[in-house]
mmCIF file of C-alpha atoms in Angstrom:
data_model
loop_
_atom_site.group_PDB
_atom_site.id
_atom_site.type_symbol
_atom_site.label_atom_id
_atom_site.label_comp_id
_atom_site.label_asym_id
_atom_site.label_seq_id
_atom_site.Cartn_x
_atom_site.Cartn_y
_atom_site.Cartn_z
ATOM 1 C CA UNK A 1 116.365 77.622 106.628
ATOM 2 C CA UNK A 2 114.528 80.297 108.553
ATOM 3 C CA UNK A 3 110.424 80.761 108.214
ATOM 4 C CA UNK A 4 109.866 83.610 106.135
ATOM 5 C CA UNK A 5 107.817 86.690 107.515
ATOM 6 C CA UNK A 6 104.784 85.476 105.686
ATOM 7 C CA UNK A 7 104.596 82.431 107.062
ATOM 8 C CA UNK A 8 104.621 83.238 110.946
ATOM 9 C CA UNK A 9 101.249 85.321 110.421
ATOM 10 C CA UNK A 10 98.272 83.451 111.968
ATOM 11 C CA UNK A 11 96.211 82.527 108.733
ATOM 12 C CA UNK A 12 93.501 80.921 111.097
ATOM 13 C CA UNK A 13 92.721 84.501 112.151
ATOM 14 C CA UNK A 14 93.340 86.645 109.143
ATOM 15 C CA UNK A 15 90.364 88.760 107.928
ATOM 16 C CA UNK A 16 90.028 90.662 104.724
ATOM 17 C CA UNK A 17 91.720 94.126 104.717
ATOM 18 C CA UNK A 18 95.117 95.872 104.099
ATOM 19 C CA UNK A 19 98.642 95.134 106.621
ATOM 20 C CA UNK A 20 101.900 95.953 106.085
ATOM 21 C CA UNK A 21 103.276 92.459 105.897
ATOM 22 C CA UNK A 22 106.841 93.534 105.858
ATOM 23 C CA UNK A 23 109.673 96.336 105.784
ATOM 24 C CA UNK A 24 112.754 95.675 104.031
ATOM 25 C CA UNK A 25 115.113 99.198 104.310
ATOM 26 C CA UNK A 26 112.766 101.785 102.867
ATOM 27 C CA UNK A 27 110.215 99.209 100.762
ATOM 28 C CA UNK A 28 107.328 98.489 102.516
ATOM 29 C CA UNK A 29 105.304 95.217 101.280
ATOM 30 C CA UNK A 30 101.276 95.307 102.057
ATOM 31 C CA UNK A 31 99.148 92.506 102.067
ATOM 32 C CA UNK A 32 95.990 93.581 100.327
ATOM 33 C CA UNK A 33 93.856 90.234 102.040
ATOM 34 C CA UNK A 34 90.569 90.084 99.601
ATOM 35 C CA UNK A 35 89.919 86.510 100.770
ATOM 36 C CA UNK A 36 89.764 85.518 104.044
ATOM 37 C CA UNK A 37 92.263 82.263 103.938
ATOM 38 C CA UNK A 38 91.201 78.637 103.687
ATOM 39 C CA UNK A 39 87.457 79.007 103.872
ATOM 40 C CA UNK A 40 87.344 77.697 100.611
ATOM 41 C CA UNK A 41 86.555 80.928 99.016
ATOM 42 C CA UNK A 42 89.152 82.557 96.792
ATOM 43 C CA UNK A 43 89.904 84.444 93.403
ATOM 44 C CA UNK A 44 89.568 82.515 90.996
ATOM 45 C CA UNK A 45 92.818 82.570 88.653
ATOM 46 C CA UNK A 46 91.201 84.737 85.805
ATOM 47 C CA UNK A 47 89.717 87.193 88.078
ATOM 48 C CA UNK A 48 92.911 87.344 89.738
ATOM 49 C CA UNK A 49 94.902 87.896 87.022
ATOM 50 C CA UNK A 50 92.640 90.717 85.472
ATOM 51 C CA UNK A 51 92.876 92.182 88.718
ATOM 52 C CA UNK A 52 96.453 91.922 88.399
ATOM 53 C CA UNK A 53 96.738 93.705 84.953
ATOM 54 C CA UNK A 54 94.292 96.665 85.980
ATOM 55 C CA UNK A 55 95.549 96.837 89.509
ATOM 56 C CA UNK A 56 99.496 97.179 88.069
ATOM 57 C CA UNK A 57 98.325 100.069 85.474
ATOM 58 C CA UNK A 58 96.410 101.881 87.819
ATOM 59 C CA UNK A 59 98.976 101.892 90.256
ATOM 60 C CA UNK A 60 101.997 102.681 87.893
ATOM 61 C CA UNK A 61 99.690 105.777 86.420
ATOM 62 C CA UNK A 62 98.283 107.116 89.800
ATOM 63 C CA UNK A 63 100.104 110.306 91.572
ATOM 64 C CA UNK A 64 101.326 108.278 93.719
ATOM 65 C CA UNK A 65 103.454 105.707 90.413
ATOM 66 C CA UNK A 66 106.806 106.743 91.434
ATOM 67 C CA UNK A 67 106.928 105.607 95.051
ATOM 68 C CA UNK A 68 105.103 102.136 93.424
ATOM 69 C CA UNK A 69 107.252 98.626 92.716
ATOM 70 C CA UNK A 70 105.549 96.105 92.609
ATOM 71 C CA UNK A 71 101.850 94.465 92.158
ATOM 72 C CA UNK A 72 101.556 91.122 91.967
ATOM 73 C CA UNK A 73 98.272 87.992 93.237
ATOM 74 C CA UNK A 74 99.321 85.892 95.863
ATOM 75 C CA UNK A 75 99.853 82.432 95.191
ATOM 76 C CA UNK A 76 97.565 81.305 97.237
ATOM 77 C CA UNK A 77 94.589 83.415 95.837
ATOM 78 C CA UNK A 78 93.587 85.100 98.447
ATOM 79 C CA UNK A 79 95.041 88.758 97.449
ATOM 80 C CA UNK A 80 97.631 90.888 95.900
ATOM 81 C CA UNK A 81 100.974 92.318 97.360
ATOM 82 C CA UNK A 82 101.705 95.871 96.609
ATOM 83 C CA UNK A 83 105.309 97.082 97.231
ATOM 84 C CA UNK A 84 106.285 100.905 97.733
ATOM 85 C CA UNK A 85 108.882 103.199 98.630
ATOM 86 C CA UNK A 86 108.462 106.282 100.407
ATOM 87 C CA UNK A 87 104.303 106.143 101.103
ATOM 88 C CA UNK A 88 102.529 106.870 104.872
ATOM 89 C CA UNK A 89 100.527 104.488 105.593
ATOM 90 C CA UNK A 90 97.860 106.810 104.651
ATOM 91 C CA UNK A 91 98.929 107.674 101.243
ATOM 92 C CA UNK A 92 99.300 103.467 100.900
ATOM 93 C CA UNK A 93 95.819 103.314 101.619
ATOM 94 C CA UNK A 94 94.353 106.122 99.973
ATOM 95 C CA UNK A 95 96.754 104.131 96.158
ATOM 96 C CA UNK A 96 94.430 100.972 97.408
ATOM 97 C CA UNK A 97 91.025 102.220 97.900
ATOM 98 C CA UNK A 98 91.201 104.591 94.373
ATOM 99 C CA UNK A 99 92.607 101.282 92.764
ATOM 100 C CA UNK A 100 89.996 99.494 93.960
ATOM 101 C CA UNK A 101 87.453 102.242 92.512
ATOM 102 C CA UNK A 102 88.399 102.314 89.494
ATOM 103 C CA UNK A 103 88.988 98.946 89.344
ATOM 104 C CA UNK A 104 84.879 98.204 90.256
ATOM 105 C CA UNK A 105 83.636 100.486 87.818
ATOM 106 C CA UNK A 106 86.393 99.745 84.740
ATOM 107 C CA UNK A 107 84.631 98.616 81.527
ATOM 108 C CA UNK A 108 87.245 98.989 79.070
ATOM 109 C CA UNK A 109 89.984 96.854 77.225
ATOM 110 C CA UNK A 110 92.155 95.357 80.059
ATOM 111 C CA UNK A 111 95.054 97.075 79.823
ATOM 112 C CA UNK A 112 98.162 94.151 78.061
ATOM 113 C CA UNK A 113 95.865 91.826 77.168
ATOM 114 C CA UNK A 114 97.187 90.460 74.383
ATOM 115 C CA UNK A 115 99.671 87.840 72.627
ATOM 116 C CA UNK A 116 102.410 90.307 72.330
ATOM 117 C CA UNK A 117 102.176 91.843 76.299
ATOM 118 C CA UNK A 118 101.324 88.572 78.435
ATOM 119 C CA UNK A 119 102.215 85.106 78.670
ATOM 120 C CA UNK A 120 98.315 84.304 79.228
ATOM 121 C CA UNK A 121 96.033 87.053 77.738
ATOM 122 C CA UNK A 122 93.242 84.861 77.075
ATOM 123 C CA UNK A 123 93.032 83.589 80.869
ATOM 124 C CA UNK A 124 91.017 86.932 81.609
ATOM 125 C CA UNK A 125 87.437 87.867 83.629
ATOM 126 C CA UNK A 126 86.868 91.278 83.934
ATOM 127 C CA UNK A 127 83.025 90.761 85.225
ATOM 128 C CA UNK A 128 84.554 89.003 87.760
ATOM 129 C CA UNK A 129 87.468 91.318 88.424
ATOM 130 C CA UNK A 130 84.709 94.274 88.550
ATOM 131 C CA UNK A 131 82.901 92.205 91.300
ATOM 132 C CA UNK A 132 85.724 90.976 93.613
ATOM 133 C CA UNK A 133 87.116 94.754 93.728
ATOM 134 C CA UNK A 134 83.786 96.328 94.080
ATOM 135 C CA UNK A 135 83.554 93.575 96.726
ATOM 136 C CA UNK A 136 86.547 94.567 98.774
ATOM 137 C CA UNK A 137 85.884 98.422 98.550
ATOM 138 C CA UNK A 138 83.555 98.545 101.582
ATOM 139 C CA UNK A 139 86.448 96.536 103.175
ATOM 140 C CA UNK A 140 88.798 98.932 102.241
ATOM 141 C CA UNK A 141 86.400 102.139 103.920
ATOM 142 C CA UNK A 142 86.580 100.815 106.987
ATOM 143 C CA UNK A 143 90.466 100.866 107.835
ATOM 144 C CA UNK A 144 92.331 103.689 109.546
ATOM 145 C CA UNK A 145 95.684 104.112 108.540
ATOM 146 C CA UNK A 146 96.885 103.994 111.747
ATOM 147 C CA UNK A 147 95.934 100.730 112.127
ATOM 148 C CA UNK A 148 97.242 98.175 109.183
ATOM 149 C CA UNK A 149 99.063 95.988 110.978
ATOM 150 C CA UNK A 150 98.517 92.203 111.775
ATOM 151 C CA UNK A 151 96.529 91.240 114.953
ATOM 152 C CA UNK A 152 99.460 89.890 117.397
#
């Protein structure tokens, strides 16, 4: 079988910040890298899956919902994926860094948290999901749009 895209990036060197990880047709995928990778920091799986939840509804309720797909953790926890259609690069960014606002400062129910919306509603932190985005918002203010793109 052939490597998959993800898989030929150079994790050793990887910082925190936003790339476009891959381009399939018109849907862009962006790696939203909160952790830097195996340095034994990551998101811990309740943080990550608040994030997750509130991440998803702001997304799919921003102006930019129509051109969004997808938000989803890594596996790995080390970030999310966030698939669009039809976003600049800037526009991409500008979605992240107002999720990632709102995100730090959200103090109210978390959005499907319950029995009848989510496999695991009880496997929820939103101190710490308020903390690891607030954490990766100064992150975030330091790219350039023009510039999201793995270090070759």
């Amino acid at each position: 079988m052939e490597r998959i895209a993800s898989f030929c990036v150079d994790h050793t060197t990887l910082l925190p910040g936003m790339y476009l990880s891959r381009q399939d047709g018109d849907v862009l995928t962006w790696d939203i890298r909160m952790k830097r990778p195996n340095q034994g920091q990551y998101l811990s799986p309740a943080a990550a899956h608040t994030i997750e939840h509130l991440f998803a509804t702001y997304a799919r309720n921003s102006k930019w919902s129509e051109h969004v797909i997808y938000v989803g953790p890594m596996g790995c926890l080390t970030g999310f994926y966030l698939l669009t259609r039809g976003l600049s690069d800037a526009d991409a960014l500008a979605l992240v860094r107002e999720s990632f606002a709102w995100m730090a400062g959200y103090a109210g129910e978390i959005p499907g948290a319950s029995e009848r919306e989510c496999g695991n509603y009880r496997m929820m932190d939103p101190a710490a999901a308020r903390r690891e985005a607030a954490e990766m918002l100064p992150v975030l203010e330091t790219l350039d749009p023009d510039h999201l793109r793995y270090a070759e």
